[in-house]
PDB file of C-alpha atoms and ligand atoms in Angstrom:
ATOM      1  CA  MET A 702     -23.646  -7.938  -7.437  1.00 79.00           C
ATOM      2  CA  SER A 703     -23.258  -4.187  -7.390  1.00 95.00           C
ATOM      3  CA  ILE A 704     -20.279  -2.197  -6.184  1.00 97.00           C
ATOM      4  CA  THR A 705     -22.470  -0.778  -3.401  1.00 98.00           C
ATOM      5  CA  THR A 706     -23.432  -4.242  -2.144  1.00 97.00           C
ATOM      6  CA  ASN A 707     -19.842  -5.443  -2.368  1.00 98.00           C
ATOM      7  CA  ILE A 708     -18.561  -2.500  -0.336  1.00 97.00           C
ATOM      8  CA  GLU A 709     -21.259  -2.943   2.298  1.00 97.00           C
ATOM      9  CA  GLU A 710     -20.593  -6.669   2.649  1.00 97.00           C
ATOM     10  CA  ILE A 711     -16.844  -6.321   2.884  1.00 97.00           C
ATOM     11  CA  GLN A 712     -17.036  -3.442   5.337  1.00 96.00           C
ATOM     12  CA  GLN A 713     -19.335  -5.563   7.520  1.00 96.00           C
ATOM     13  CA  GLU A 714     -16.843  -8.398   7.398  1.00 97.00           C
ATOM     14  CA  LEU A 715     -13.803  -6.213   8.156  1.00 98.00           C
ATOM     15  CA  ALA A 716     -15.118  -3.731  10.713  1.00 95.00           C
ATOM     16  CA  PRO A 717     -15.383  -6.170  13.661  1.00 97.00           C
ATOM     17  CA  LEU A 718     -11.815  -7.304  12.917  1.00 97.00           C
ATOM     18  CA  SER A 719     -10.491  -3.707  12.889  1.00 97.00           C
ATOM     19  CA  VAL A 720      -9.114  -4.214   9.411  1.00 98.00           C
ATOM     20  CA  THR A 721      -8.983  -1.179   7.110  1.00 98.00           C
ATOM     21  CA  LEU A 722     -10.182  -1.531   3.530  1.00 98.00           C
ATOM     22  CA  VAL A 723      -8.352   0.169   0.687  1.00 98.00           C
ATOM     23  CA  ALA A 724     -10.443  -0.044  -2.487  1.00 98.00           C
ATOM     24  CA  ILE A 725      -8.040  -0.620  -5.369  1.00 98.00           C
ATOM     25  CA  SER A 726      -9.615   1.246  -8.258  1.00 98.00           C
ATOM     26  CA  LYS A 727      -6.900   0.915 -10.943  1.00 98.00           C
ATOM     27  CA  THR A 728      -8.365   0.743 -14.479  1.00 97.00           C
ATOM     28  CA  LYS A 729     -11.840   1.500 -13.077  1.00 97.00           C
ATOM     29  CA  SER A 730     -13.893   4.493 -14.173  1.00 97.00           C
ATOM     30  CA  ASN A 731     -14.628   7.588 -12.105  1.00 98.00           C
ATOM     31  CA  GLU A 732     -18.258   6.484 -12.180  1.00 98.00           C
ATOM     32  CA  ASP A 733     -17.398   3.155 -10.513  1.00 98.00           C
ATOM     33  CA  ILE A 734     -15.289   4.962  -7.933  1.00 98.00           C
ATOM     34  CA  LEU A 735     -18.133   7.363  -7.186  1.00 98.00           C
ATOM     35  CA  GLU A 736     -20.465   4.446  -6.593  1.00 98.00           C
ATOM     36  CA  ALA A 737     -18.052   3.094  -3.975  1.00 98.00           C
ATOM     37  CA  TYR A 738     -17.677   6.618  -2.569  1.00 98.00           C
ATOM     38  CA  ASN A 739     -21.432   6.962  -2.236  1.00 98.00           C
ATOM     39  CA  ALA A 740     -21.469   3.656  -0.356  1.00 97.00           C
ATOM     40  CA  GLY A 741     -19.171   5.316   2.194  1.00 97.00           C
ATOM     41  CA  GLN A 742     -15.729   4.270   0.944  1.00 98.00           C
ATOM     42  CA  ARG A 743     -13.077   6.983   1.301  1.00 98.00           C
ATOM     43  CA  LEU A 744      -9.750   5.137   0.910  1.00 98.00           C
ATOM     44  CA  PHE A 745      -8.796   4.324  -2.661  1.00 98.00           C
ATOM     45  CA  GLY A 746      -5.585   2.915  -4.075  1.00 98.00           C
ATOM     46  CA  GLU A 747      -4.011   3.131  -7.523  1.00 98.00           C
ATOM     47  CA  ASN A 748      -0.826   1.663  -8.951  1.00 97.00           C
ATOM     48  CA  MET A 749       0.037   4.180 -11.662  1.00 98.00           C
ATOM     49  CA  VAL A 750       0.965   7.792 -11.070  1.00 98.00           C
ATOM     50  CA  GLN A 751      -0.732   9.385 -14.087  1.00 98.00           C
ATOM     51  CA  GLU A 752      -4.008   7.572 -13.481  1.00 98.00           C
ATOM     52  CA  LEU A 753      -3.849   8.474  -9.800  1.00 98.00           C
ATOM     53  CA  VAL A 754      -3.303  12.177 -10.532  1.00 98.00           C
ATOM     54  CA  ASP A 755      -6.141  12.262 -13.093  1.00 98.00           C
ATOM     55  CA  LYS A 756      -8.544  10.647 -10.648  1.00 98.00           C
ATOM     56  CA  TYR A 757      -7.426  12.874  -7.769  1.00 98.00           C
ATOM     57  CA  GLU A 758      -8.207  15.931  -9.892  1.00 98.00           C
ATOM     58  CA  ALA A 759     -11.610  14.691 -11.056  1.00 98.00           C
ATOM     59  CA  LEU A 760     -13.017  13.161  -7.875  1.00 98.00           C
ATOM     60  CA  PRO A 761     -14.175  14.477  -4.449  1.00 98.00           C
ATOM     61  CA  LYS A 762     -11.412  16.017  -2.371  1.00 98.00           C
ATOM     62  CA  ASP A 763     -12.160  14.064   0.795  1.00 98.00           C
ATOM     63  CA  ILE A 764     -10.966  10.855  -0.847  1.00 98.00           C
ATOM     64  CA  GLU A 765      -7.698   9.622   0.671  1.00 98.00           C
ATOM     65  CA  TRP A 766      -5.508   8.352  -2.129  1.00 99.00           C
ATOM     66  CA  HIS A 767      -2.986   5.557  -1.620  1.00 99.00           C
ATOM     67  CA  LEU A 768      -0.296   4.500  -4.064  1.00 98.00           C
ATOM     68  CA  VAL A 769       0.238   0.732  -4.129  1.00 98.00           C
ATOM     69  CA  GLY A 770       2.414   0.293  -7.240  1.00 97.00           C
ATOM     70  CA  HIS A 771       6.105   0.797  -7.890  1.00 97.00           C
ATOM     71  CA  LEU A 772       7.042   4.491  -7.807  1.00 98.00           C
ATOM     72  CA  GLN A 773       9.843   5.896  -9.941  1.00 98.00           C
ATOM     73  CA  THR A 774      11.848   8.658  -8.267  1.00 98.00           C
ATOM     74  CA  ASN A 775      11.123  11.108 -11.100  1.00 98.00           C
ATOM     75  CA  LYS A 776       7.357  10.752 -10.555  1.00 98.00           C
ATOM     76  CA  VAL A 777       7.300  11.533  -6.835  1.00 98.00           C
ATOM     77  CA  LYS A 778       6.711  15.228  -7.482  1.00 98.00           C
ATOM     78  CA  TYR A 779       3.303  14.597  -9.086  1.00 98.00           C
ATOM     79  CA  ILE A 780       1.781  12.912  -6.055  1.00 98.00           C
ATOM     80  CA  ALA A 781       3.668  14.612  -3.212  1.00 98.00           C
ATOM     81  CA  PRO A 782       1.118  17.438  -2.798  1.00 98.00           C
ATOM     82  CA  PHE A 783      -1.820  15.165  -1.987  1.00 98.00           C
ATOM     83  CA  ILE A 784      -0.948  11.476  -1.453  1.00 98.00           C
ATOM     84  CA  SER A 785      -2.209  10.016   1.868  1.00 98.00           C
ATOM     85  CA  LEU A 786      -0.150   6.842   2.028  1.00 99.00           C
ATOM     86  CA  ILE A 787       2.519   5.322  -0.200  1.00 99.00           C
ATOM     87  CA  HIS A 788       2.476   1.519   0.304  1.00 98.00           C
ATOM     88  CA  SER A 789       5.279   0.809  -2.122  1.00 98.00           C
ATOM     89  CA  VAL A 790       8.475   2.415  -0.820  1.00 98.00           C
ATOM     90  CA  ASP A 791      10.994  -0.144  -2.027  1.00 97.00           C
ATOM     91  CA  SER A 792      14.369   1.613  -1.705  1.00 97.00           C
ATOM     92  CA  PHE A 793      16.207   4.082   0.510  1.00 98.00           C
ATOM     93  CA  LYS A 794      16.780   6.261  -2.550  1.00 98.00           C
ATOM     94  CA  LEU A 795      13.035   6.504  -3.144  1.00 98.00           C
ATOM     95  CA  LEU A 796      12.357   7.300   0.503  1.00 98.00           C
ATOM     96  CA  LYS A 797      14.873  10.156   0.361  1.00 98.00           C
ATOM     97  CA  GLU A 798      13.226  11.505  -2.777  1.00 98.00           C
ATOM     98  CA  ILE A 799       9.786  11.373  -1.132  1.00 98.00           C
ATOM     99  CA  ASN A 800      11.194  13.242   1.862  1.00 98.00           C
ATOM    100  CA  LYS A 801      12.635  15.918  -0.436  1.00 98.00           C
ATOM    101  CA  HIS A 802       9.290  16.542  -2.117  1.00 98.00           C
ATOM    102  CA  ALA A 803       7.434  16.399   1.187  1.00 98.00           C
ATOM    103  CA  VAL A 804       9.688  19.229   2.408  1.00 98.00           C
ATOM    104  CA  LYS A 805       8.899  21.262  -0.726  1.00 98.00           C
ATOM    105  CA  ASN A 806       5.194  20.773  -0.110  1.00 98.00           C
ATOM    106  CA  ASN A 807       5.544  21.481   3.587  1.00 98.00           C
ATOM    107  CA  ARG A 808       4.027  18.096   4.433  1.00 98.00           C
ATOM    108  CA  VAL A 809       4.837  14.890   6.245  1.00 98.00           C
ATOM    109  CA  ILE A 810       4.081  11.964   3.937  1.00 98.00           C
ATOM    110  CA  ASP A 811       3.017   8.634   5.415  1.00 98.00           C
ATOM    111  CA  CYS A 812       4.833   5.642   3.924  1.00 98.00           C
ATOM    112  CA  LEU A 813       4.926   1.874   4.185  1.00 98.00           C
ATOM    113  CA  LEU A 814       8.088  -0.039   3.411  1.00 98.00           C
ATOM    114  CA  GLN A 815       7.411  -2.755   0.876  1.00 98.00           C
ATOM    115  CA  VAL A 816       9.070  -6.023   1.783  1.00 97.00           C
ATOM    116  CA  PHE A 817       9.759  -8.738  -0.737  1.00 96.00           C
ATOM    117  CA  ILE A 818       8.104 -11.932   0.517  1.00 94.00           C
ATOM    118  CA  ALA A 819       7.048 -13.726  -2.673  1.00 92.00           C
ATOM    119  CA  GLU A 820       8.711 -16.462  -4.637  1.00 87.00           C
ATOM    120  CA  GLU A 821       8.720 -14.575  -7.929  1.00 79.00           C
ATOM    121  CA  GLU A 822      11.954 -12.797  -8.686  1.00 70.00           C
ATOM    122  CA  THR A 823      10.450  -9.826 -10.461  1.00 68.00           C
ATOM    123  CA  LYS A 824       8.621  -8.269  -7.516  1.00 74.00           C
ATOM    124  CA  TYR A 825       9.804  -5.067  -5.878  1.00 90.00           C
ATOM    125  CA  GLY A 826      10.669  -4.620  -2.225  1.00 96.00           C
ATOM    126  CA  PHE A 827      13.326  -4.638   0.477  1.00 97.00           C
ATOM    127  CA  ASP A 828      14.697  -7.885   1.799  1.00 94.00           C
ATOM    128  CA  HIS A 829      15.240  -8.177   5.546  1.00 94.00           C
ATOM    129  CA  ALA A 830      18.929  -7.276   5.445  1.00 95.00           C
ATOM    130  CA  GLU A 831      18.374  -4.167   3.316  1.00 96.00           C
ATOM    131  CA  LEU A 832      15.654  -2.999   5.662  1.00 96.00           C
ATOM    132  CA  ILE A 833      17.805  -3.330   8.773  1.00 95.00           C
ATOM    133  CA  GLU A 834      20.735  -1.688   6.998  1.00 97.00           C
ATOM    134  CA  MET A 835      18.578   1.339   6.184  1.00 98.00           C
ATOM    135  CA  PHE A 836      17.277   1.652   9.749  1.00 96.00           C
ATOM    136  CA  GLN A 837      20.844   1.812  10.998  1.00 95.00           C
ATOM    137  CA  GLN A 838      21.933   4.710   8.820  1.00 96.00           C
ATOM    138  CA  ALA A 839      22.160   8.145  10.396  1.00 97.00           C
ATOM    139  CA  GLU A 840      20.720   9.647   7.231  1.00 97.00           C
ATOM    140  CA  PHE A 841      17.547   7.610   7.716  1.00 97.00           C
ATOM    141  CA  ALA A 842      16.876   9.197  11.109  1.00 95.00           C
ATOM    142  CA  GLU A 843      17.273  12.641   9.522  1.00 97.00           C
ATOM    143  CA  LEU A 844      14.322  12.229   7.167  1.00 98.00           C
ATOM    144  CA  LYS A 845      11.792  14.322   9.065  1.00 97.00           C
ATOM    145  CA  ASN A 846       9.132  14.697   6.372  1.00 98.00           C
ATOM    146  CA  VAL A 847       8.356  11.032   5.888  1.00 98.00           C
ATOM    147  CA  ARG A 848       6.658   8.983   8.555  1.00 98.00           C
ATOM    148  CA  ILE A 849       7.060   5.225   8.393  1.00 98.00           C
ATOM    149  CA  ARG A 850       3.656   3.816   9.263  1.00 98.00           C
ATOM    150  CA  GLY A 851       4.449   0.131   8.758  1.00 98.00           C
ATOM    151  CA  LEU A 852       5.125  -2.571   6.193  1.00 98.00           C
ATOM    152  CA  MET A 853       3.488  -3.864   3.034  1.00 98.00           C
ATOM    153  CA  GLY A 854       3.909  -7.156   1.202  1.00 97.00           C
ATOM    154  CA  ILE A 855       2.516  -9.100  -1.736  1.00 97.00           C
ATOM    155  CA  ALA A 856       2.376 -12.888  -1.429  1.00 96.00           C
ATOM    156  CA  THR A 857       3.175 -15.283  -4.250  1.00 95.00           C
ATOM    157  CA  ASN A 858       0.393 -15.649  -6.763  1.00 94.00           C
ATOM    158  CA  THR A 859      -0.348 -19.321  -6.134  1.00 95.00           C
ATOM    159  CA  ASP A 860      -3.215 -21.465  -4.921  1.00 94.00           C
ATOM    160  CA  LYS A 861      -0.976 -23.174  -2.361  1.00 96.00           C
ATOM    161  CA  GLU A 862      -2.444 -21.802   0.858  1.00 97.00           C
ATOM    162  CA  LYS A 863       0.388 -23.065   2.985  1.00 97.00           C
ATOM    163  CA  GLU A 864       2.948 -21.073   1.047  1.00 97.00           C
ATOM    164  CA  ILE A 865       0.865 -17.874   1.164  1.00 97.00           C
ATOM    165  CA  LYS A 866       0.336 -18.264   4.900  1.00 98.00           C
ATOM    166  CA  GLU A 867       4.054 -18.720   5.471  1.00 98.00           C
ATOM    167  CA  GLU A 868       4.871 -15.583   3.518  1.00 97.00           C
ATOM    168  CA  PHE A 869       2.332 -13.524   5.456  1.00 98.00           C
ATOM    169  CA  TYR A 870       3.589 -14.992   8.724  1.00 98.00           C
ATOM    170  CA  GLU A 871       7.132 -14.028   7.817  1.00 97.00           C
ATOM    171  CA  LEU A 872       6.040 -10.447   7.185  1.00 98.00           C
ATOM    172  CA  LYS A 873       4.079 -10.291  10.435  1.00 98.00           C
ATOM    173  CA  MET A 874       7.150 -11.498  12.378  1.00 98.00           C
ATOM    174  CA  LEU A 875       9.284  -8.889  10.662  1.00 98.00           C
ATOM    175  CA  PHE A 876       6.699  -6.191  11.417  1.00 98.00           C
ATOM    176  CA  ASP A 877       6.670  -7.114  15.122  1.00 98.00           C
ATOM    177  CA  GLY A 878      10.467  -7.239  15.216  1.00 97.00           C
ATOM    178  CA  VAL A 879      10.896  -3.856  13.550  1.00 97.00           C
ATOM    179  CA  LYS A 880       8.289  -2.317  15.814  1.00 97.00           C
ATOM    180  CA  VAL A 881      10.027  -3.544  18.954  1.00 96.00           C
ATOM    181  CA  SER A 882      13.511  -2.669  17.746  1.00 95.00           C
ATOM    182  CA  TYR A 883      12.993   0.691  16.051  1.00 95.00           C
ATOM    183  CA  TYR A 884       9.520   2.071  16.818  1.00 95.00           C
ATOM    184  CA  ARG A 885       8.943   1.050  20.398  1.00 92.00           C
ATOM    185  CA  LYS A 886       8.105   4.597  21.431  1.00 90.00           C
ATOM    186  CA  GLU A 887       5.980   5.617  18.443  1.00 86.00           C
ATOM    187  CA  ASP A 888       2.441   4.366  18.189  1.00 90.00           C
ATOM    188  CA  THR A 889       2.309   5.469  14.550  1.00 96.00           C
ATOM    189  CA  PHE A 890       4.165   2.379  13.297  1.00 98.00           C
ATOM    190  CA  ASP A 891       0.864   0.538  13.177  1.00 98.00           C
ATOM    191  CA  ILE A 892      -0.035  -0.558   9.635  1.00 98.00           C
ATOM    192  CA  LEU A 893       0.556  -4.008   8.191  1.00 98.00           C
ATOM    193  CA  SER A 894      -0.758  -3.892   4.625  1.00 98.00           C
ATOM    194  CA  MET A 895      -1.144  -7.409   3.307  1.00 98.00           C
ATOM    195  CA  GLY A 896      -3.879  -9.237   1.447  1.00 98.00           C
ATOM    196  CA  MET A 897      -5.575  -8.805  -1.928  1.00 98.00           C
ATOM    197  CA  SER A 898      -8.833 -10.279  -3.252  1.00 98.00           C
ATOM    198  CA  SER A 899      -7.489 -13.821  -3.571  1.00 97.00           C
ATOM    199  CA  ASP A 900      -5.729 -14.032  -0.206  1.00 98.00           C
ATOM    200  CA  TYR A 901      -7.022 -11.377   2.195  1.00 98.00           C
ATOM    201  CA  LYS A 902      -8.662 -13.878   4.557  1.00 98.00           C
ATOM    202  CA  LEU A 903      -5.334 -15.687   5.009  1.00 98.00           C
ATOM    203  CA  ALA A 904      -3.606 -12.323   5.462  1.00 98.00           C
ATOM    204  CA  ILE A 905      -6.027 -11.289   8.217  1.00 98.00           C
ATOM    205  CA  GLU A 906      -5.498 -14.641   9.966  1.00 98.00           C
ATOM    206  CA  ARG A 907      -1.796 -13.821   9.923  1.00 98.00           C
ATOM    207  CA  GLY A 908      -2.198 -10.362  11.403  1.00 98.00           C
ATOM    208  CA  SER A 909      -2.917  -7.964   8.545  1.00 98.00           C
ATOM    209  CA  ASN A 910      -4.779  -4.802   9.511  1.00 98.00           C
ATOM    210  CA  MET A 911      -5.055  -3.258   6.042  1.00 98.00           C
ATOM    211  CA  VAL A 912      -6.251  -5.116   2.952  1.00 98.00           C
ATOM    212  CA  ARG A 913      -6.101  -3.919  -0.648  1.00 98.00           C
ATOM    213  CA  LEU A 914      -9.097  -5.183  -2.577  1.00 98.00           C
ATOM    214  CA  GLY A 915      -9.792  -4.505  -6.236  1.00 98.00           C
ATOM    215  CA  SER A 916     -11.715  -7.215  -8.041  1.00 97.00           C
ATOM    216  CA  THR A 917     -13.716  -8.228  -4.954  1.00 97.00           C
ATOM    217  CA  ILE A 918     -15.249  -4.745  -5.031  1.00 98.00           C
ATOM    218  CA  PHE A 919     -15.239  -3.670  -8.660  1.00 97.00           C
ATOM    219  CA  GLY A 920     -15.268  -6.995 -10.504  1.00 92.00           C
ATOM    220  CA  LYS A 921     -12.543  -8.353 -12.729  1.00 89.00           C
ATOM    221  CA  ARG A 922     -10.183  -5.971 -14.505  1.00 86.00           C
ATOM    222  CA  VAL A 923      -9.490  -6.070 -18.205  1.00 77.00           C
ATOM    223  CA  ILE A 924      -5.714  -6.479 -18.335  1.00 66.00           C
ATOM    224  CA  LYS A 925      -4.557  -3.565 -20.419  1.00 57.00           C
ATOM    225  CA  HIS A 926      -1.229  -2.424 -19.071  1.00 53.00           C
ATOM    226  CA  PHE A 927       2.054  -4.200 -19.240  1.00 54.00           C
ATOM    227  CA  LYS A 928       4.081  -1.054 -18.813  1.00 50.00           C
ATOM    228  CA  THR A 929       4.876   0.823 -15.640  1.00 48.00           C
ATOM    229  CA  VAL A 930       4.029   4.493 -15.693  1.00 43.00           C
TER     230      VAL A 930
HETATM  231  C1  PLP B 194      -4.059  -4.558  -8.100  1.00 69.04           C
HETATM  232  C2  PLP B 194      -3.498  -4.618  -6.752  1.00 69.04           C
HETATM  233  C3  PLP B 194      -4.279  -5.037  -5.659  1.00 69.04           C
HETATM  234  C4  PLP B 194      -5.709  -5.505  -5.785  1.00 69.04           C
HETATM  235  O1  PLP B 194      -5.792  -6.703  -6.503  1.00 69.04           O
HETATM  236  P1  PLP B 194      -7.143  -7.575  -6.511  1.00 69.04           P
HETATM  237  O2  PLP B 194      -6.667  -8.949  -6.783  1.00 69.04           O
HETATM  238  O3  PLP B 194      -7.970  -7.027  -7.615  1.00 69.04           O
HETATM  239  O4  PLP B 194      -7.789  -7.426  -5.201  1.00 69.04           O
HETATM  240  C5  PLP B 194      -3.687  -5.033  -4.405  1.00 69.04           C
HETATM  241  N1  PLP B 194      -2.414  -4.650  -4.219  1.00 69.04           N
HETATM  242  C6  PLP B 194      -1.635  -4.233  -5.239  1.00 69.04           C
HETATM  243  C7  PLP B 194      -0.238  -3.829  -4.955  1.00 69.04           C
HETATM  244  C8  PLP B 194      -2.147  -4.207  -6.528  1.00 69.04           C
HETATM  245  O5  PLP B 194      -1.360  -3.801  -7.542  1.00 69.04           O
END
């Protein structure tokens, strides 16, 4: 199956459900990305800053780039001028740093708050209490150059469907609760980013409206990075 066919099939599947596709192109070549682009795909996601910046510079400027991997505060400056959506805001400190660089670039940067829902202990993200604590701080309300568009989560990497569904359900409940409590008046708190190639159907059943698909589109990745850049 070609990248073009994959994109067309997935878009056909997602469009009637009003689910947005982010094509996760990490480790993939500019040529592969261009094939997806020529099939109509405009949203692409990467998990490493350097790779993201290189691809942004080389590829068409109407691509909207998303960051889906952990972001170190000292790397924010490299992506602040152009990033469309940061899915992986996992601390208040990072959010403040993004706001600072958004101000410098005279932009408002769209962000999702990453919530820890998986079993594994190594994953990044807020827990519920940390999230609520941040919302209640006066300093949070003063961040005018970041716009919180919603939440993102990564389910446990398991083949136990029940467990995955429960994790997605938990995130959906939290999303609804946060929306009602803190974003009742804004209609821009509207993105629930959950679901990857192995679990996106379960995520959509549980209320996801943005899925992040890599291998379903581009084929399997050769695992080559164990470090975070
Ligand atoms: C790599 C990655 C994806 C895509 O994974 P696939 O299993 O290839 O679909 C989605 N989300 C995040 C955060 C990722 O790092």
